[in-house]
PDB file of N, CA and C in Angstrom:
ATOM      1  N   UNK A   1      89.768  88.030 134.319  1.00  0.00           N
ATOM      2  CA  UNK A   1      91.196  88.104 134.064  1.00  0.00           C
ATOM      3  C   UNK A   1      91.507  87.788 132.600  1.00  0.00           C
ATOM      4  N   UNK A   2      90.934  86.683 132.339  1.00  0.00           N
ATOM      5  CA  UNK A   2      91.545  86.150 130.874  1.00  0.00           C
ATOM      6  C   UNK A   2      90.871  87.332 129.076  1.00  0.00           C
ATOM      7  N   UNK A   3      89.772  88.305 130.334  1.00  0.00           N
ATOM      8  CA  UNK A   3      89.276  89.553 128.866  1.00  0.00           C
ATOM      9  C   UNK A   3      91.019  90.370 128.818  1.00  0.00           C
ATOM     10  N   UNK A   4      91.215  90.946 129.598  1.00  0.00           N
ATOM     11  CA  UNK A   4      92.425  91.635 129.945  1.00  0.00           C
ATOM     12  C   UNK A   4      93.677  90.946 129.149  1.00  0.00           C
ATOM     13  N   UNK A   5      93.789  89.906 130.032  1.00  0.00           N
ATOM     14  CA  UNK A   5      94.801  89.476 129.050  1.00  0.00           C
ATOM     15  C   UNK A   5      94.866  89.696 127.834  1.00  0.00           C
ATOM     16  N   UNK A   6      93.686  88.940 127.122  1.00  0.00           N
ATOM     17  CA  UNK A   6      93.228  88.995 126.037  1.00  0.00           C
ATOM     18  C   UNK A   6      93.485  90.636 124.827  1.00  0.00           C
ATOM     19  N   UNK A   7      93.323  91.724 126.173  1.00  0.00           N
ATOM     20  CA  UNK A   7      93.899  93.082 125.142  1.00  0.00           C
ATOM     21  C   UNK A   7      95.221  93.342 125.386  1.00  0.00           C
ATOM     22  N   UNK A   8      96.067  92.922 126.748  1.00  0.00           N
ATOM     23  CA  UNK A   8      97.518  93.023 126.657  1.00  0.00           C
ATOM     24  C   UNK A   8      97.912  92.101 125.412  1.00  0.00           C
ATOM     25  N   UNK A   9      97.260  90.527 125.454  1.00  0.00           N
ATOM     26  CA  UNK A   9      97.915  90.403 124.255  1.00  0.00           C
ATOM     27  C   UNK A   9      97.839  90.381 122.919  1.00  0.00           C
ATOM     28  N   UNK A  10      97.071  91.286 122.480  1.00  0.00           N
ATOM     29  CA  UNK A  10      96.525  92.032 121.025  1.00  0.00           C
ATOM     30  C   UNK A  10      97.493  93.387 120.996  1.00  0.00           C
ATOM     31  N   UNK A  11      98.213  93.847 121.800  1.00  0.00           N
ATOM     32  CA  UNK A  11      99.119  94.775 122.207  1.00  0.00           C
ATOM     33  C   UNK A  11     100.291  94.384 121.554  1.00  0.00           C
ATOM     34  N   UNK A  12     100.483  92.754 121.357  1.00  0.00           N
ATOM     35  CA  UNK A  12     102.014  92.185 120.422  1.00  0.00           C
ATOM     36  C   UNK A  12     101.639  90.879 119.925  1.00  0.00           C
ATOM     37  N   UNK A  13     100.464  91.190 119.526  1.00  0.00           N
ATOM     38  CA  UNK A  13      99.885  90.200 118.692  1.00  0.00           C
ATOM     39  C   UNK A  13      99.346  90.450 117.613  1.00  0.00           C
ATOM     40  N   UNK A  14      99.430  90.271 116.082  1.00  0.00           N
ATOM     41  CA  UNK A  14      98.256  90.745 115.432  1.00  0.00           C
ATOM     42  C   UNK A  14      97.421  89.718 115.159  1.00  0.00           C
ATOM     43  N   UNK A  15      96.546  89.788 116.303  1.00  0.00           N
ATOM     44  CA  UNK A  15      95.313  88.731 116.298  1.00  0.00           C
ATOM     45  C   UNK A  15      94.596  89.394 116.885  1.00  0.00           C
ATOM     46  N   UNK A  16      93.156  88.591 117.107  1.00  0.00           N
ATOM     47  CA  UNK A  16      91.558  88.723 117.180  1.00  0.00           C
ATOM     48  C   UNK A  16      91.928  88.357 118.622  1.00  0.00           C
ATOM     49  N   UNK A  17      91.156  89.221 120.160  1.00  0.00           N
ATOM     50  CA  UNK A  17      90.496  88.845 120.750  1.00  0.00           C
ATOM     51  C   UNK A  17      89.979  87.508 121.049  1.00  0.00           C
ATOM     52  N   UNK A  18      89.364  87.093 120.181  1.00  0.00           N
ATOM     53  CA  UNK A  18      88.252  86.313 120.498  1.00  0.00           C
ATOM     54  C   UNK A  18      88.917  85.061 119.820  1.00  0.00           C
ATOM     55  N   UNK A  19      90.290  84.924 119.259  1.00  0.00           N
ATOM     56  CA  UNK A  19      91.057  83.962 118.820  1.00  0.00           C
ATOM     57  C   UNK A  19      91.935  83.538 120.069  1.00  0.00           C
ATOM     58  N   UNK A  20      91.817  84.351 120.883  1.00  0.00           N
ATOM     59  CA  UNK A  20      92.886  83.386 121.576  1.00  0.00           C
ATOM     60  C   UNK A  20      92.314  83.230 122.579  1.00  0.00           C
ATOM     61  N   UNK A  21      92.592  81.763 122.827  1.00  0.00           N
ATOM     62  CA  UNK A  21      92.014  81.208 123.853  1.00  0.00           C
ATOM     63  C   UNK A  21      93.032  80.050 125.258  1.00  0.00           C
ATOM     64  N   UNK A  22      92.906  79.750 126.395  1.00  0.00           N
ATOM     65  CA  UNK A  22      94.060  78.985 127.042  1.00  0.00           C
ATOM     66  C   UNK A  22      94.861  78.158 126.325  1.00  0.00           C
ATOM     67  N   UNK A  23      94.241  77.744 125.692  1.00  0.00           N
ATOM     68  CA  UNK A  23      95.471  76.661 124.732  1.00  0.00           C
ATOM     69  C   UNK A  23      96.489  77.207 123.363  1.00  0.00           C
ATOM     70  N   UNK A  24      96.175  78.193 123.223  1.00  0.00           N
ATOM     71  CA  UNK A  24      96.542  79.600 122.580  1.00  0.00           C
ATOM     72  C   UNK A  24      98.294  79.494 122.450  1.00  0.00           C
ATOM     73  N   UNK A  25      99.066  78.632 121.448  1.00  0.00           N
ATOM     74  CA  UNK A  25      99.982  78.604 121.831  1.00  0.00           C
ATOM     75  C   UNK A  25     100.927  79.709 121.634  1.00  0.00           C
ATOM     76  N   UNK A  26     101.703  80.572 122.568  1.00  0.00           N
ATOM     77  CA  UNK A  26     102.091  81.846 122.464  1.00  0.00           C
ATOM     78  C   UNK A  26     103.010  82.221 121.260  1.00  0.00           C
ATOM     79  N   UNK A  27     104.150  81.095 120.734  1.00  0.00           N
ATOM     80  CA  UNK A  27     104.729  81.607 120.127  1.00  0.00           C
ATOM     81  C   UNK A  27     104.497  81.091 118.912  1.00  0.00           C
ATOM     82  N   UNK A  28     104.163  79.946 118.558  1.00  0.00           N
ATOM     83  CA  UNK A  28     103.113  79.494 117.137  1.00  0.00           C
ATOM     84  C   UNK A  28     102.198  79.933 116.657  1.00  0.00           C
ATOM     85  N   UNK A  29     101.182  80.237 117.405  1.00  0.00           N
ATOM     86  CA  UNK A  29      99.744  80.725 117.257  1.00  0.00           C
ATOM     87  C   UNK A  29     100.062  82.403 117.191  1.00  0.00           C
ATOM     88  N   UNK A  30     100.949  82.759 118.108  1.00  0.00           N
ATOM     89  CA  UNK A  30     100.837  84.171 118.092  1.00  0.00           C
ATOM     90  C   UNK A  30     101.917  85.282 117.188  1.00  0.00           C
ATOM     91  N   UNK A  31     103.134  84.073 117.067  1.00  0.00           N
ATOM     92  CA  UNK A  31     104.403  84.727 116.988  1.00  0.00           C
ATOM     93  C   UNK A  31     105.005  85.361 117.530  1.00  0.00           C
ATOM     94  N   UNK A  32     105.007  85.614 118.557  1.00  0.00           N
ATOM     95  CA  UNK A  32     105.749  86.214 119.366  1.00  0.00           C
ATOM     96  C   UNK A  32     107.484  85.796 119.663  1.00  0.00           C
ATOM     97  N   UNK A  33     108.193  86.258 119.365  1.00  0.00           N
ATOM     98  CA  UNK A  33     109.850  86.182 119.321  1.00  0.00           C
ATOM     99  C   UNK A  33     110.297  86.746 121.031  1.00  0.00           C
ATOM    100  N   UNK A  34     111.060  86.346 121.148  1.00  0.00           N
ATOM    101  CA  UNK A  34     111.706  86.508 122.843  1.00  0.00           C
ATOM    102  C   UNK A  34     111.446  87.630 123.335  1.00  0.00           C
ATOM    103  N   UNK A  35     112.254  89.030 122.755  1.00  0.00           N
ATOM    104  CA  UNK A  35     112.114  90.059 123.284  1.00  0.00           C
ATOM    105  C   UNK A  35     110.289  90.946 122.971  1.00  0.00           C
ATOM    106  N   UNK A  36     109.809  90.007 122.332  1.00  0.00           N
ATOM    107  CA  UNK A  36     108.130  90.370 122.252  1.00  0.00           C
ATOM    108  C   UNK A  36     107.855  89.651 123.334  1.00  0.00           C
ATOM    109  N   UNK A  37     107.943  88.484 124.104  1.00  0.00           N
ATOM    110  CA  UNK A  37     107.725  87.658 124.850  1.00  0.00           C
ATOM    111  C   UNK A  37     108.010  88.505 126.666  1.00  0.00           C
ATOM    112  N   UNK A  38     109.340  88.731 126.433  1.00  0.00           N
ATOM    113  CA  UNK A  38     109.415  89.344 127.771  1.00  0.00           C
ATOM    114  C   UNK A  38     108.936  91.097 127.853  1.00  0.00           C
ATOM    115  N   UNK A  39     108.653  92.117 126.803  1.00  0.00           N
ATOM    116  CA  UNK A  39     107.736  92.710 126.558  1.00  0.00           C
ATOM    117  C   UNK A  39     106.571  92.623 127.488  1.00  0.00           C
ATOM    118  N   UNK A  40     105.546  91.552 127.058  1.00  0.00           N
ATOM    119  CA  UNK A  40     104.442  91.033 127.191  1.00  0.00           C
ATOM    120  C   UNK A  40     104.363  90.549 128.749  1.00  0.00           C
ATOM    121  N   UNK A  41     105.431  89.477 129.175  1.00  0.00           N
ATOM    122  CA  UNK A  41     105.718  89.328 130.814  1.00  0.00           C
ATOM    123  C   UNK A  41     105.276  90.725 131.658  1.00  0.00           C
ATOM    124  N   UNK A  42     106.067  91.586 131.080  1.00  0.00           N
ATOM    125  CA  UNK A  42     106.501  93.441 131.591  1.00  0.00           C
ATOM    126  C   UNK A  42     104.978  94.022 131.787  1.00  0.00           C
ATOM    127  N   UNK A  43     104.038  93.947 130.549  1.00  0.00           N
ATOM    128  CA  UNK A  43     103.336  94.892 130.368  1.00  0.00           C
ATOM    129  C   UNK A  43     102.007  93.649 131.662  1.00  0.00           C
ATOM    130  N   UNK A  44     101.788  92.008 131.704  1.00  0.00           N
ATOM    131  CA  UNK A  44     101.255  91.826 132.389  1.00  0.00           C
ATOM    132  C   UNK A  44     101.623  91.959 134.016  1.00  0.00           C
ATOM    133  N   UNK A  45     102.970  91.976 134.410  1.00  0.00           N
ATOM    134  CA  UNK A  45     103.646  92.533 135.966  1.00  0.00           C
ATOM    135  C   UNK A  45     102.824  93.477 136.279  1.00  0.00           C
ATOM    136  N   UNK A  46     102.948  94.911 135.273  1.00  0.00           N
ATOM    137  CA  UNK A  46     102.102  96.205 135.489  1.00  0.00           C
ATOM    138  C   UNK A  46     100.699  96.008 135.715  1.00  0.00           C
ATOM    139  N   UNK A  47     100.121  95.500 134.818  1.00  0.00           N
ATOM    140  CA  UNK A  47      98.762  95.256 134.800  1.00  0.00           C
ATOM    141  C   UNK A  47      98.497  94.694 135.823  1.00  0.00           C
ATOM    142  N   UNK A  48      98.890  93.406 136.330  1.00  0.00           N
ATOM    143  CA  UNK A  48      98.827  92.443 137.833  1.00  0.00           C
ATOM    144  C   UNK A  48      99.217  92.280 139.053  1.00  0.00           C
ATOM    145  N   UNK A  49     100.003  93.314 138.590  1.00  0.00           N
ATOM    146  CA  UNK A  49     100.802  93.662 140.084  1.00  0.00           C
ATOM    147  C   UNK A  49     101.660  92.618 140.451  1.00  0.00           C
ATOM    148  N   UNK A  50     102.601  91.802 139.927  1.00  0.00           N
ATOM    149  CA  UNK A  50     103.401  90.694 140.316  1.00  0.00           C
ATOM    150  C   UNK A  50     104.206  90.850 139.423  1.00  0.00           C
ATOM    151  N   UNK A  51     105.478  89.471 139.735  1.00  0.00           N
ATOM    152  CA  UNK A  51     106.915  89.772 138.924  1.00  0.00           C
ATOM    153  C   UNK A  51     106.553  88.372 138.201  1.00  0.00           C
ATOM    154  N   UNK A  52     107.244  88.565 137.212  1.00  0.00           N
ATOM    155  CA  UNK A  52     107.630  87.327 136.488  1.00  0.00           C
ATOM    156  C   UNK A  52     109.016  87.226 136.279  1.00  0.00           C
ATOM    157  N   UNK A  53     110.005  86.003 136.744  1.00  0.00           N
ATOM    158  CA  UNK A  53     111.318  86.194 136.263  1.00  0.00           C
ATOM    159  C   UNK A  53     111.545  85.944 134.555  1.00  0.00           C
ATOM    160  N   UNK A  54     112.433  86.572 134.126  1.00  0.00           N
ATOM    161  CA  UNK A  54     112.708  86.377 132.920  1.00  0.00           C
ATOM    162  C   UNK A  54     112.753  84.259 132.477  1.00  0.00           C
ATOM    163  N   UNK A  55     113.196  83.887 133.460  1.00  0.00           N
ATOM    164  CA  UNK A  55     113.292  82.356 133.602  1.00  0.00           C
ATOM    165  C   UNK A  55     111.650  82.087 132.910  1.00  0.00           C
ATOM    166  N   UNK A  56     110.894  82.451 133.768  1.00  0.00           N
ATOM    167  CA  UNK A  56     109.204  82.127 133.594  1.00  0.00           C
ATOM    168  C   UNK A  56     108.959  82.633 132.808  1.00  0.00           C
ATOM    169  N   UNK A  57     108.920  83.588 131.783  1.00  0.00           N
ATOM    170  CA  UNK A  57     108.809  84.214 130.879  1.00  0.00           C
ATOM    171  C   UNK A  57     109.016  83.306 129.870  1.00  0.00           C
ATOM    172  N   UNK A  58     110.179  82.819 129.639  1.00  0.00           N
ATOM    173  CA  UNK A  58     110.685  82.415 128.655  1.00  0.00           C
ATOM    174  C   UNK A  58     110.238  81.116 128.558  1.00  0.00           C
ATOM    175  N   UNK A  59     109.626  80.585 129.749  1.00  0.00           N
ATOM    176  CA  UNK A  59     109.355  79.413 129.843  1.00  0.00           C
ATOM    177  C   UNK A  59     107.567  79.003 128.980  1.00  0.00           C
ATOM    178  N   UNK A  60     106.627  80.383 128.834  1.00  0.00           N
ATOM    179  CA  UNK A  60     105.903  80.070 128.641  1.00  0.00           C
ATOM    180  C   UNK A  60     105.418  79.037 127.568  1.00  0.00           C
ATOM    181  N   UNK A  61     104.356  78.618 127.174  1.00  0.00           N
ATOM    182  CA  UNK A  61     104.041  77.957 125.797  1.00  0.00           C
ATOM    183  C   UNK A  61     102.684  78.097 125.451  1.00  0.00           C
ATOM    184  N   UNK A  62     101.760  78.376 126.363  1.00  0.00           N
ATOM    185  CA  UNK A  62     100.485  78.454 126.003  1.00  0.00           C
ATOM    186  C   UNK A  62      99.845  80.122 127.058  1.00  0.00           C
ATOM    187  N   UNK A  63      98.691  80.268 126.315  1.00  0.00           N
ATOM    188  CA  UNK A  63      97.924  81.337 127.551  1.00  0.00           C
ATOM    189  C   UNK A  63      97.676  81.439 128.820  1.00  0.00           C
ATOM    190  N   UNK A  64      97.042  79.620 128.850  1.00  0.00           N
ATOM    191  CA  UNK A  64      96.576  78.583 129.925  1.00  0.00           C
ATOM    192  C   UNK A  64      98.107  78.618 130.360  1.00  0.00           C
ATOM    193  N   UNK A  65      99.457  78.268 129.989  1.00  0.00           N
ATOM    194  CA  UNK A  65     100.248  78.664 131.090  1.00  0.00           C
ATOM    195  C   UNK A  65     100.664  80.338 131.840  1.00  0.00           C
ATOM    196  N   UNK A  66     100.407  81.631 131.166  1.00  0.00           N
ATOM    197  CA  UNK A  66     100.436  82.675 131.099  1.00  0.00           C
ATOM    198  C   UNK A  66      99.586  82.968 132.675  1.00  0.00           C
ATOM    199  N   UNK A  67      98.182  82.652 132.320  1.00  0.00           N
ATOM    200  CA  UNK A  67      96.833  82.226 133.915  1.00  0.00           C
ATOM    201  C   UNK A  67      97.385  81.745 135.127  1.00  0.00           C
ATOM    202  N   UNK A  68      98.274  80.458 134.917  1.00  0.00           N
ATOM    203  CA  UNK A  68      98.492  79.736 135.888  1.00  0.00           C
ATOM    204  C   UNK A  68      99.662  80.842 136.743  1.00  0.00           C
ATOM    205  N   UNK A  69     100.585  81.379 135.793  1.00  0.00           N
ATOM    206  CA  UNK A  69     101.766  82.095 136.591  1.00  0.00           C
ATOM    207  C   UNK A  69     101.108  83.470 137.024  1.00  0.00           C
ATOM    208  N   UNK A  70     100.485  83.759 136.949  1.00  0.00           N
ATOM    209  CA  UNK A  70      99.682  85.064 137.052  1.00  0.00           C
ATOM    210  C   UNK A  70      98.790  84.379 138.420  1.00  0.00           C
ATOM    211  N   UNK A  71      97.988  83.745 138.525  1.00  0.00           N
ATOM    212  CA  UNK A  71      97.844  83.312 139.682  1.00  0.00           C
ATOM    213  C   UNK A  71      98.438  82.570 140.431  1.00  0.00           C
ATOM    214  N   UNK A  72      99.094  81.940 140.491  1.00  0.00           N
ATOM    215  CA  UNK A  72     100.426  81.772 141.938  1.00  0.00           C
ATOM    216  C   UNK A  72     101.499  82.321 141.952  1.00  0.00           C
ATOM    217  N   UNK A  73     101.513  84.004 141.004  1.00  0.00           N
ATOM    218  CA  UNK A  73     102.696  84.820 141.518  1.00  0.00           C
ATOM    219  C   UNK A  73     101.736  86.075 142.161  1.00  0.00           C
ATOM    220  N   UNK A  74     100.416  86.001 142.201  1.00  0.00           N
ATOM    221  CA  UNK A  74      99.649  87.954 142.420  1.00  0.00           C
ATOM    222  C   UNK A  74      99.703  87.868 143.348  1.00  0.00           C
ATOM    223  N   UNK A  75     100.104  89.112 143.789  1.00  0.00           N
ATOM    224  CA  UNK A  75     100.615  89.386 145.573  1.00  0.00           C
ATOM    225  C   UNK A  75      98.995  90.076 145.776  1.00  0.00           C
ATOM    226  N   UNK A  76      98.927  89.750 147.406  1.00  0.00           N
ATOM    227  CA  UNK A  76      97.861  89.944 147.820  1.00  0.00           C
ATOM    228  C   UNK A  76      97.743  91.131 148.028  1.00  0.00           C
TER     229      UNK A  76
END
């Protein structure tokens, strides 16, 4: 899961792969601004098959939190 991620978020990131890691903080480390942020929510829903509310979205701060909502929202 976390390679994948890893190219959704090089998709609105200009960073390395291999730079980001769970502690990866999304909007310091990455820059990512709000509407890049819920973007990124959008393009992992598709990819994972689950919703993220805009609430959770906005809530993120790290990768390692990005993992956690991605696994206790993927529908079976």
């Amino acid at each position: 899961m976390i390679e994948k991620l890893r190219e959704i978020i090089c998709d609105y990131a200009n960073v390395a792969p291999e730079d980001i890691t769970e502690d990866t903080n999304i909007r310091r480390d990455l820059a990512l601004d709000s509407l890049s942020l819920i973007n990124l929510a959008v393009a992992i829903e598709n990819e994972f098959d689950l919703e993220i509310s805009d609430r959770d979205a906005m809530s993120l701060e790290t990768v390692g939190d990005v993992i956690k909502i991605i696994e206790e929202n993927k529908k079976n």
